[in-house]
Amino acid sequence: MSPKDGAFWKAEQSVLRLLKQCSSMKQLKEIQGRAVQSGFHKSPLVVGKIIEFCAVSGHGDINYAVRVFDRIDKPDVFIMNTMIRGFGMARQPEKAIDLFKTMLQGKCDVAALDTFTFSFILKIIAGLRSVTLGKQLHCNILKLGLQTHTYVRNSLMHMYGMVKDIETAHHLFEEIPNADLVAWNSIINSHVLCRNYTQALHLFVKMLRSGLQPDHATLVVTLSACGAIGDLDFGRRIHYSLVQKHTELCENISVSNSLIDMYAKCGAVEEAYHIFSSMKRKNVISWNVMILGLASHGNGEEALALFTEMLQQNVERPNDITFLGVLCACSHGGLIDEGRQYIDIMDRYYNIRPTIKHYGCMVDLLGRAGLVDDAYNLIKNMPEECNAIVWRTLLAACRLHGNVQLGEKIRNHLLELEPNDHSSDYVLLANVYASNGQWNEMSKERRLMQQRRIQKPQPGNSCIGIPGLALEKRTIETLL
């Protein structure tokens, strides 16, 4: 390397070091200005790092990344992949797909798509829940012979899980000669996404029997399956085995959060709180799952006290999920004034716009308290259109409090929103009439259901214990 080349390399490395330490768009623009002055503004390494910061760092600006990208004559595959990732993170999937098509059709100077390209685009398509796009991309992968690559295959499994095509996901998994931990995590997660919770637990045990030890990702998804079906015993055995043999995993925040969520969903709120209070470090998810866990089991005042503690510690800023838990606590506790106060401050002081779920909690709160007219006015003044779920929540409140006139209004709103007959609308309105002693009107609703051949859905089924899992629970203790 000549002295001149050596000086150039050192100067370029100096700019790259500054970019690595960059933490804001203001700093980036200053570094970019220095790069222009030094003649590095066309260096692929420097330009790539500028785009990477703007597109995927979390502190950048995707629009600025686009402006820089558009000035590049011959972007390399790293830059193209970074832009695809950036569009995915910025929730602009159409732009990511368009850029991918440009690469696929050879309209740019990229020599070839690599495995990272497909991993990134598969994740974006999974988020769109598009089976058609997913299968088209799978065909492209087969044509290019990339189907056996670990990253690509695992991304394919995840994508098929997200689009609820579990058969294809499982077929891909079965084709792997010696599945690694990431592959097992992908297939277990795919079954959880498809609500095949029992099968996910069977696969977890099968993985242990193969000799692989779980990581934090395995435990997060497996514990979510336990919580979904209320298998407290299975979740407990995982927890106790972790405490005894893998304490480093228990110190992982994601695992601790999943344990709190699992215990809360299984009704063991005290055990959930014990884990929460013993955590050395907490993030906003930790607070959220504990607040929601307390709220969903009727411990409204305790949930609100925990929220107050969160604000006092001032370590984590509450988000929309936090306020959902708080409003849920108000609803279950009948705390009307507090509910109105919290939905106001979330927008006024935290700049969090209430969503339909937040308004749904308020409608439930007001409806339970008999303030059905207030709930109706809240719905009519919402900034977004109300959905059928919230209307039916209010209709159920009308049944509880015998408000026939408002019940009929809500029924009309539901007919406008969902022209196809829904059995619960007829049943709820019939019960509103019944609660007010209007038996003739109730009979008319019932006859109308029969005339239109509207059937109530089949009742749900419950089972105590899951066949085949008893032995596997004991297996966990010996294999973990």
Tab-separated table of C-alpha atoms in Angstrom, residues 188-193 195-198 200-201 216-231 234-235 238 254-255 257-263 265-266:
chain	number	residue	atom	x	y	z
A	188	ILE	CA	-42.513	-24.360	17.500
A	189	ASN	CA	-43.299	-20.683	16.946
A	190	SER	CA	-45.178	-21.535	13.724
A	191	HIS	CA	-47.456	-23.908	15.637
A	192	VAL	CA	-48.065	-21.257	18.292
A	193	LEU	CA	-48.938	-18.724	15.585
A	195	ARG	CA	-52.826	-21.849	17.709
A	196	ASN	CA	-51.658	-25.465	17.725
A	197	TYR	CA	-50.488	-25.019	21.290
A	198	THR	CA	-50.497	-28.666	22.327
A	200	ALA	CA	-46.008	-26.834	20.084
A	201	LEU	CA	-45.476	-28.340	23.546
A	216	HIS	CA	-34.406	-17.706	25.539
A	217	ALA	CA	-36.340	-17.669	22.230
A	218	THR	CA	-37.441	-21.303	22.740
A	219	LEU	CA	-38.663	-20.591	26.246
A	220	VAL	CA	-40.518	-17.406	25.305
A	221	VAL	CA	-42.590	-19.155	22.641
A	222	THR	CA	-43.109	-22.356	24.682
A	223	LEU	CA	-44.280	-20.449	27.750
A	224	SER	CA	-46.704	-18.506	25.554
A	225	ALA	CA	-48.211	-21.859	24.488
A	226	CYS	CA	-48.564	-22.870	28.156
A	227	GLY	CA	-50.330	-19.592	28.926
A	228	ALA	CA	-52.651	-19.888	25.931
A	229	ILE	CA	-54.059	-23.269	27.023
A	230	GLY	CA	-53.714	-22.665	30.755
A	231	ASP	CA	-51.242	-25.499	31.307
A	234	PHE	CA	-46.193	-27.657	32.218
A	235	GLY	CA	-45.122	-24.023	32.634
A	238	ILE	CA	-40.139	-25.447	32.796
A	254	SER	CA	-37.778	-11.743	27.827
A	255	VAL	CA	-37.928	-15.079	29.666
A	257	ASN	CA	-41.685	-11.463	31.103
A	258	SER	CA	-42.945	-14.683	29.515
A	259	LEU	CA	-43.042	-16.402	32.914
A	260	ILE	CA	-45.054	-13.501	34.369
A	261	ASP	CA	-47.451	-13.646	31.418
A	262	MET	CA	-47.812	-17.438	31.655
A	263	TYR	CA	-48.506	-17.447	35.400
A	265	LYS	CA	-52.887	-16.208	32.233
A	266	CYS	CA	-53.035	-19.454	34.218
